[in-house]
mmCIF file of C-alpha atoms in Angstrom:
data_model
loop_
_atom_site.group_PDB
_atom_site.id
_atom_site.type_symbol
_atom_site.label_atom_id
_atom_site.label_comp_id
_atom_site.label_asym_id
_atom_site.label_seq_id
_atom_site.Cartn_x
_atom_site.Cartn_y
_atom_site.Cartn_z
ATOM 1 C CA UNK W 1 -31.371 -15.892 1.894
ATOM 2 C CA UNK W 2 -29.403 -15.119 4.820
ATOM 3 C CA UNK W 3 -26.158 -13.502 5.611
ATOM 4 C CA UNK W 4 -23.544 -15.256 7.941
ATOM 5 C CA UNK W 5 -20.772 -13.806 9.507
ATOM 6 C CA UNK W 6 -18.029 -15.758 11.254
ATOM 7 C CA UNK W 7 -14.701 -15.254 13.399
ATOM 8 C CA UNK W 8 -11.983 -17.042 11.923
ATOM 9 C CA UNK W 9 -8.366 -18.179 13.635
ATOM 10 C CA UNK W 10 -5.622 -19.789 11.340
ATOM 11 C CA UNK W 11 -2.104 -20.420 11.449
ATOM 12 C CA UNK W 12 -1.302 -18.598 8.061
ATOM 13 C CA UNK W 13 2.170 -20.813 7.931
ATOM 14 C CA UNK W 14 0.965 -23.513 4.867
ATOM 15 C CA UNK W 15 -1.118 -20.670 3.168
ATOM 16 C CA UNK W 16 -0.338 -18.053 0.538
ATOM 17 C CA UNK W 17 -2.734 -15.434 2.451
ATOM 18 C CA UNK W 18 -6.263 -15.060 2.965
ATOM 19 C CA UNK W 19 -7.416 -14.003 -0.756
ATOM 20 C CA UNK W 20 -7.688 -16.419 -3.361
ATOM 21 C CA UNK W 21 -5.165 -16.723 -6.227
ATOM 22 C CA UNK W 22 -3.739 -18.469 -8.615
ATOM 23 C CA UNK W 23 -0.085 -19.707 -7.229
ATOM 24 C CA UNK W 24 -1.115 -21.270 -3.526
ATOM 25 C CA UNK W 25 -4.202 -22.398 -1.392
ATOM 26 C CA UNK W 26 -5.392 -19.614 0.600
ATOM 27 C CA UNK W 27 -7.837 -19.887 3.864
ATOM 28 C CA UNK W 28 -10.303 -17.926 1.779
ATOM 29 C CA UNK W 29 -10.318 -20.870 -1.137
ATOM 30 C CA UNK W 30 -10.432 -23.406 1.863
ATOM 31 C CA UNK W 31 -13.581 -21.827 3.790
ATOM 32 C CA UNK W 32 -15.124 -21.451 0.204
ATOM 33 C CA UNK W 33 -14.825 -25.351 -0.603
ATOM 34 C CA UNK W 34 -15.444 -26.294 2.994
ATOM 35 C CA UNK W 35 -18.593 -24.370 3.155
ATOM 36 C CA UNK W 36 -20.271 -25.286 -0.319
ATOM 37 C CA UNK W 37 -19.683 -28.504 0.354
ATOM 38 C CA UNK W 38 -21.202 -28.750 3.748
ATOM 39 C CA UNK W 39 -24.272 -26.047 2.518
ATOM 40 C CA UNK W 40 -24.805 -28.267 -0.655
ATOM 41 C CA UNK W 41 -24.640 -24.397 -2.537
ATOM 42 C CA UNK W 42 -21.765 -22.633 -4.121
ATOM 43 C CA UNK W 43 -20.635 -19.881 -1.545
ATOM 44 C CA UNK W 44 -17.795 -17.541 -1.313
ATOM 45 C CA UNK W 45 -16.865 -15.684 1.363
ATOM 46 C CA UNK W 46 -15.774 -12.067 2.103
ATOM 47 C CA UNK W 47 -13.331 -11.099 5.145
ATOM 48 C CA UNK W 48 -12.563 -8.105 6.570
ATOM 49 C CA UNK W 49 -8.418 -7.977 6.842
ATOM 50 C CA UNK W 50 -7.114 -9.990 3.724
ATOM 51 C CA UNK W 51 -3.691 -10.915 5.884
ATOM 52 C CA UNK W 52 -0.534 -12.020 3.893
ATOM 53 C CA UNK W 53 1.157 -15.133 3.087
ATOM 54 C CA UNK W 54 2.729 -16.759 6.753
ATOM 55 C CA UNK W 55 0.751 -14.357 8.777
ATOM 56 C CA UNK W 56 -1.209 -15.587 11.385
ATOM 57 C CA UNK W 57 -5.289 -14.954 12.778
ATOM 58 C CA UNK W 58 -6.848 -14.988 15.889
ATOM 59 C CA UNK W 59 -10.185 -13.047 15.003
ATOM 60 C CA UNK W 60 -10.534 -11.978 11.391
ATOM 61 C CA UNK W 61 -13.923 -11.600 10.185
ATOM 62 C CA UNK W 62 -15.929 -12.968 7.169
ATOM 63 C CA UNK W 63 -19.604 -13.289 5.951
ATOM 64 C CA UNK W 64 -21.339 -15.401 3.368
ATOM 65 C CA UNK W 65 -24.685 -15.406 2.078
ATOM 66 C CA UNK W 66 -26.466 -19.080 1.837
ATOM 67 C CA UNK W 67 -30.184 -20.786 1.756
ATOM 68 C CA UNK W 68 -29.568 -23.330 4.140
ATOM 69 C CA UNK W 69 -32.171 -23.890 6.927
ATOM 70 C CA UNK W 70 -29.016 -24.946 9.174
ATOM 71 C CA UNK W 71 -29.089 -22.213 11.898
ATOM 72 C CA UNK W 72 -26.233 -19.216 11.717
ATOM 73 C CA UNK W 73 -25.012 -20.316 14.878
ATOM 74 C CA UNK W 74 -24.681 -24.422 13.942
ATOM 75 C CA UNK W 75 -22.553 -23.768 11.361
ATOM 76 C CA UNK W 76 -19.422 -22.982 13.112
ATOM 77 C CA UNK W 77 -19.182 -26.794 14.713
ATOM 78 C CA UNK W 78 -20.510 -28.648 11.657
ATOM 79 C CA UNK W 79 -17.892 -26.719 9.312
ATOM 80 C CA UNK W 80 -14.839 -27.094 11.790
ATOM 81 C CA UNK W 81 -15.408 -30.903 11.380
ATOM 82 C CA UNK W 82 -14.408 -30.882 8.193
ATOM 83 C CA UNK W 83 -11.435 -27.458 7.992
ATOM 84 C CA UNK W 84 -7.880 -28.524 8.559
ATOM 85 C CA UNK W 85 -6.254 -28.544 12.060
ATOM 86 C CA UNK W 86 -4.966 -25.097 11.328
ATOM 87 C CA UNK W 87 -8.406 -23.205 10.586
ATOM 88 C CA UNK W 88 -11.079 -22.766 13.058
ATOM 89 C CA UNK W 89 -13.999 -21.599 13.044
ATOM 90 C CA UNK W 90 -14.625 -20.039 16.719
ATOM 91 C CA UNK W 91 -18.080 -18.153 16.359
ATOM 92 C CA UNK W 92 -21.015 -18.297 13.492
ATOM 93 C CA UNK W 93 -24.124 -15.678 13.481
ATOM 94 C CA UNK W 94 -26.612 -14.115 11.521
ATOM 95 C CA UNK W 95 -26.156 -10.648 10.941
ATOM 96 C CA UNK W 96 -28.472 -8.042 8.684
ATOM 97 C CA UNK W 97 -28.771 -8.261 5.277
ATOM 98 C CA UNK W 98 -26.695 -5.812 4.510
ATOM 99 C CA UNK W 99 -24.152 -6.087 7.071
ATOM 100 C CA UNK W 100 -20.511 -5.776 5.730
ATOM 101 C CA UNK W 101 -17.148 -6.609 7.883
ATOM 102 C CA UNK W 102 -15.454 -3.776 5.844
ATOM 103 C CA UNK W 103 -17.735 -1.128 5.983
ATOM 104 C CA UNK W 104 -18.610 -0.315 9.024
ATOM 105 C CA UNK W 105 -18.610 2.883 11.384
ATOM 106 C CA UNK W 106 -16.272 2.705 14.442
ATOM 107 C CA UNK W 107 -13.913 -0.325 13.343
ATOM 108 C CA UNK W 108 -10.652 -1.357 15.335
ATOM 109 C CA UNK W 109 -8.214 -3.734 14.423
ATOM 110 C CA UNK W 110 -5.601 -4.970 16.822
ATOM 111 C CA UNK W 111 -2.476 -6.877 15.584
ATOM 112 C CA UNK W 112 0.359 -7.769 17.632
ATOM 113 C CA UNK W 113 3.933 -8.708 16.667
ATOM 114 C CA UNK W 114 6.264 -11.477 18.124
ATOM 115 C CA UNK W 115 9.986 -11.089 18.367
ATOM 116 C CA UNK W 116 11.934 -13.853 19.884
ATOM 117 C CA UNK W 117 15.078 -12.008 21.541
ATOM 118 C CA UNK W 118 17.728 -14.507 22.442
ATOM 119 C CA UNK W 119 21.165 -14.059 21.781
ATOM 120 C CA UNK W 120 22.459 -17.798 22.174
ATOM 121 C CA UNK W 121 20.284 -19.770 19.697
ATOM 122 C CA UNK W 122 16.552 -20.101 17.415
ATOM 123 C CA UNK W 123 13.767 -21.893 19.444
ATOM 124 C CA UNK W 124 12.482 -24.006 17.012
ATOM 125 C CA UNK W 125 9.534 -24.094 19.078
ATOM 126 C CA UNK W 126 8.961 -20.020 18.220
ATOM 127 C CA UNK W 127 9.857 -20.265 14.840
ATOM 128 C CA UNK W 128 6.379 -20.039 13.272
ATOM 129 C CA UNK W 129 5.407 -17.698 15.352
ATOM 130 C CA UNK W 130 7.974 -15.365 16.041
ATOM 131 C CA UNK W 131 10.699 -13.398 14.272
ATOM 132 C CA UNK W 132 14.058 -13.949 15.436
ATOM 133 C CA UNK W 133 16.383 -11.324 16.774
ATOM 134 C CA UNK W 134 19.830 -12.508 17.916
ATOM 135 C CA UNK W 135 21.267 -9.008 18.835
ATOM 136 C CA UNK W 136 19.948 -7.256 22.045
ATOM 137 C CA UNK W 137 17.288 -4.810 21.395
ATOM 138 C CA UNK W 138 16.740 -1.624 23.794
ATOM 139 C CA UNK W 139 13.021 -1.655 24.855
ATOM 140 C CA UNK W 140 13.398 1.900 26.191
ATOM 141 C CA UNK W 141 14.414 3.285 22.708
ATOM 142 C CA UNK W 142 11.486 1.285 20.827
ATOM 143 C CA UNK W 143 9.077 2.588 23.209
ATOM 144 C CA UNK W 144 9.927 6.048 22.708
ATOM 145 C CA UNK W 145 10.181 5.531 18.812
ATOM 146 C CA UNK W 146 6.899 4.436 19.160
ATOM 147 C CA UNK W 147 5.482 6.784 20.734
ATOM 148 C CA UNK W 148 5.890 9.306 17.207
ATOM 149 C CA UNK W 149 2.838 6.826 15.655
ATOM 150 C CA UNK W 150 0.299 7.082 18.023
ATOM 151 C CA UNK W 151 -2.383 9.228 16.665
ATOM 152 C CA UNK W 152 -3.469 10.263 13.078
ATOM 153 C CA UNK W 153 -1.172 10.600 10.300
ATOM 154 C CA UNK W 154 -0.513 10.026 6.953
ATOM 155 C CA UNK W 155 1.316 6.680 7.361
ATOM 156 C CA UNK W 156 2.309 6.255 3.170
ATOM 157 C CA UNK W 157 6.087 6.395 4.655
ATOM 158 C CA UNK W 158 4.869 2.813 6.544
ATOM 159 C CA UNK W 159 3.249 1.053 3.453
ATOM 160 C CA UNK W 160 3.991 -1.185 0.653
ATOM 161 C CA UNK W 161 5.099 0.454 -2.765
ATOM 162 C CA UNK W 162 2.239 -1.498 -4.313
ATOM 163 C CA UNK W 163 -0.624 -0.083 -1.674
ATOM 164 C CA UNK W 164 -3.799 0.520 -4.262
ATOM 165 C CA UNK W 165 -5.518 3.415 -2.175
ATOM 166 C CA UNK W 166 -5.215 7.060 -2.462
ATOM 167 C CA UNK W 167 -6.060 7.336 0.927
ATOM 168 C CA UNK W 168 -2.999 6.706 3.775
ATOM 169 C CA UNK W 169 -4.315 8.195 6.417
ATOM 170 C CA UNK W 170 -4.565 6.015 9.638
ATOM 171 C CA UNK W 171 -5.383 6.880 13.175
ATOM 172 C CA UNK W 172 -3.592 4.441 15.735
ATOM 173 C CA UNK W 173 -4.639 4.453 18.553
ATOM 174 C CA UNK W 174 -2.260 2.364 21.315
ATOM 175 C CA UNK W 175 1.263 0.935 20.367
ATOM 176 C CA UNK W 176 2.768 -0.835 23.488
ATOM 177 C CA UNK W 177 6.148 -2.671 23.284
ATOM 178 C CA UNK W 178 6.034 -5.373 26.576
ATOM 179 C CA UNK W 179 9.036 -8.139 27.219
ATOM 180 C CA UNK W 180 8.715 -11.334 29.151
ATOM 181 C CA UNK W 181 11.421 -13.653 28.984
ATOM 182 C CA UNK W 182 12.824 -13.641 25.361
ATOM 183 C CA UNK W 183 9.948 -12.540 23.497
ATOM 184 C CA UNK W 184 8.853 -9.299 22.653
ATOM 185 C CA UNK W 185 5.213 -8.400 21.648
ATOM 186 C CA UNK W 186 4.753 -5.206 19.619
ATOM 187 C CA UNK W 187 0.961 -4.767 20.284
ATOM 188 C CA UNK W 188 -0.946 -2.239 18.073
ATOM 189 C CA UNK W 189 -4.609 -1.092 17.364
ATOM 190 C CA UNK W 190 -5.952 1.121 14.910
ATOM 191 C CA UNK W 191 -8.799 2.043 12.818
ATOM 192 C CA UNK W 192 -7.886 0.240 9.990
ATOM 193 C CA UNK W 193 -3.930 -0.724 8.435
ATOM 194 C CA UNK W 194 -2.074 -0.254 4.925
ATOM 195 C CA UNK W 195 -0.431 -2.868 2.886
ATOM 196 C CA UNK W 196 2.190 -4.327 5.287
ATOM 197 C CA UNK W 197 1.897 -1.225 7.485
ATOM 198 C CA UNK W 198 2.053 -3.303 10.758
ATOM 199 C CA UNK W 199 5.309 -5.505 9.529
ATOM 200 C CA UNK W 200 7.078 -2.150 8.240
ATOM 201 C CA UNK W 201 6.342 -0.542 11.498
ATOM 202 C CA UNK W 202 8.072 -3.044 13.460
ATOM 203 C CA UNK W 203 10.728 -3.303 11.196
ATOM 204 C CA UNK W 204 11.406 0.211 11.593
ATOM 205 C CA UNK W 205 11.437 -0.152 15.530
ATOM 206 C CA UNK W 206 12.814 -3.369 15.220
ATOM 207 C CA UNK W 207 16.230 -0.942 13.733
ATOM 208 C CA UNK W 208 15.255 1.502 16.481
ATOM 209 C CA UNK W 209 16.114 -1.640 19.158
ATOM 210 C CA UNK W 210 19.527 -2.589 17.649
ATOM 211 C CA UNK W 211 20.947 1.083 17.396
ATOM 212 C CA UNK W 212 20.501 1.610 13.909
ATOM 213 C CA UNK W 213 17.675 4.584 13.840
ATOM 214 C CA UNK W 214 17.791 6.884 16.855
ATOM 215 C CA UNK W 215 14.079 7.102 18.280
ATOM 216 C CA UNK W 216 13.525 10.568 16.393
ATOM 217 C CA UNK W 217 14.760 8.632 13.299
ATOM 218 C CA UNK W 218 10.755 7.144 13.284
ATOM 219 C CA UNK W 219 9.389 10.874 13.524
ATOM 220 C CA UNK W 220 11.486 11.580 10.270
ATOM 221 C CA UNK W 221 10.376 9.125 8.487
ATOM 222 C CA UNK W 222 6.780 9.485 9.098
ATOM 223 C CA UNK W 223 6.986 12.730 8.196
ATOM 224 C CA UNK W 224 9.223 12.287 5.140
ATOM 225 C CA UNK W 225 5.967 10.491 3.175
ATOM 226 C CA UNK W 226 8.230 8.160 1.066
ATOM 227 C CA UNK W 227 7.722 4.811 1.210
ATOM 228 C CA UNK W 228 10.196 3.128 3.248
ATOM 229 C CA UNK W 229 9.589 -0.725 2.892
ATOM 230 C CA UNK W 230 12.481 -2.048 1.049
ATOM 231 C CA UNK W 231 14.725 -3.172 4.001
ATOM 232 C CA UNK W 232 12.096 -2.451 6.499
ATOM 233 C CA UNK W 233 9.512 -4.726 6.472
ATOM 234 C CA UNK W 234 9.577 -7.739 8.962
ATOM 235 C CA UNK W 235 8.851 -10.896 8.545
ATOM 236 C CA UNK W 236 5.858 -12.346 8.315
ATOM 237 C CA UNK W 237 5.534 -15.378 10.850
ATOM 238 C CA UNK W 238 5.656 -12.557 13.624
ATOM 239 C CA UNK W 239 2.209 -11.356 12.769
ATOM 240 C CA UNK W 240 -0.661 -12.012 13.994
ATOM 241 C CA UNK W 241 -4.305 -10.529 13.776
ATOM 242 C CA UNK W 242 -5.670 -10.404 17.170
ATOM 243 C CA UNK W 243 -8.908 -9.067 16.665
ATOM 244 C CA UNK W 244 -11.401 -6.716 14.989
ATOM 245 C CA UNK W 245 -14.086 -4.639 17.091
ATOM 246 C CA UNK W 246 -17.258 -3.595 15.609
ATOM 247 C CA UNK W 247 -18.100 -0.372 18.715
#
């Protein structure tokens, strides 16, 4: 028996998430089909950030545990023949036994979020990728509403009603807000996120752009600890999981 850990990229658009349920196909339930069928062995992987329906993956992280005498590192290109255009497979490796993508000492997890800024018209070229913002947003303002997050706090004000841990303490370490063109890319990196945490967050600044929340407004929120979700929470085709670093 040995324990395989891969890097995963999707476009979430066609799936309902990464965790397997009941109402939609999910990338888990794909790479768990995929994979037994190519192994010849029921498996069923675990990943590290279970991402929500529509949101997209550059670098999430799974492992599986399998007898095959195909090498860790083979597996990658023989399973990517066989995934859908919009999964791949970019790295495969063994890993110890008891390695785990979730628990682990030192772990960073970078998302970024994609606002397309025009005030003329949708590119339907953006569309699964980006959230679109016809009014004109004030960089200057985000950046300084931003700047409240960085650090460790109790971030229950930026989570989901439904988040099932006691524990909403976060540590965030960089929050940059950088425009070229039309887009806007909220970039953000922490040691771990709450349930929707990233899509509230920029739909907080995203308010904090058009004039609706001064740049203090984000302090008083954070600091109110009440959830603040309904309203708040962006889209999801603007997310996307960039990476995960193991230090």
């Amino acid at each position: 028996m040995k324990r395989v850990k891969l890097i995963v990229a999707y476009d979430g658009t066609n799936y309902c998430g990464w965790q397997v349920q009941p109402n939609g196909i999910t990338i888990e339930q794909v790479l768990n089909e995929n994979l037994s069928k190519l192994l010849g062995e029921e498996i069923t992987v675990t990943g590290a950030s279970r991402t929500d329906s529509g949101v997209h993956s550059m670098g999430n992280v799974a492992i599986f545990d399998t007898e095959t005498r195909m090498p860790a590192d083979k597996i990658s290109f023989a399973l990517n023949q066989r995934l859908p255009a919009d999964i791949v497979v970019q790295d495969s490796c063994e890993v110890p036994p008891d390695w785990h993508p979730r628990y682990q000492d030192n772990i960073s997890k970078t998302y970024e979020y994609h606002i397309y800024n025009c005030t003329r018209c949708r590119n339907p070229l953006k569309t699964r990728y980006c959230t679109f913002v016809s009014f004109p947003l004030d960089i200057g303002a985000m950046r300084e509403g931003a700047k409240y997050l960085i650090g460790a706090h109790d971030f229950v004000s930026f989570c989901n009603i439904r988040t099932n841990t006691q524990d909403t303490v976060r540590t965030v370490y960089d929050l940059t807000i950088e425009k070229k063109d039309d887009e806007i890319v909220l970039r953000i990196t922490g040691n771990g996120f709450l349930y929707n945490m990233v899509r509230i967050i920029a739909g907080v600044l995203i308010r904090v752009g058009r004039g609706f929340y001064t740049p203090e407004k984000v302090k008083e929120i954070l600091e109110a600890k009440v959830h603040t979700s309904e309203g708040a929470t962006a889209l999801p085709n603007g997310l996307v999981l960039v990476k995960i670093d193991y230090k």
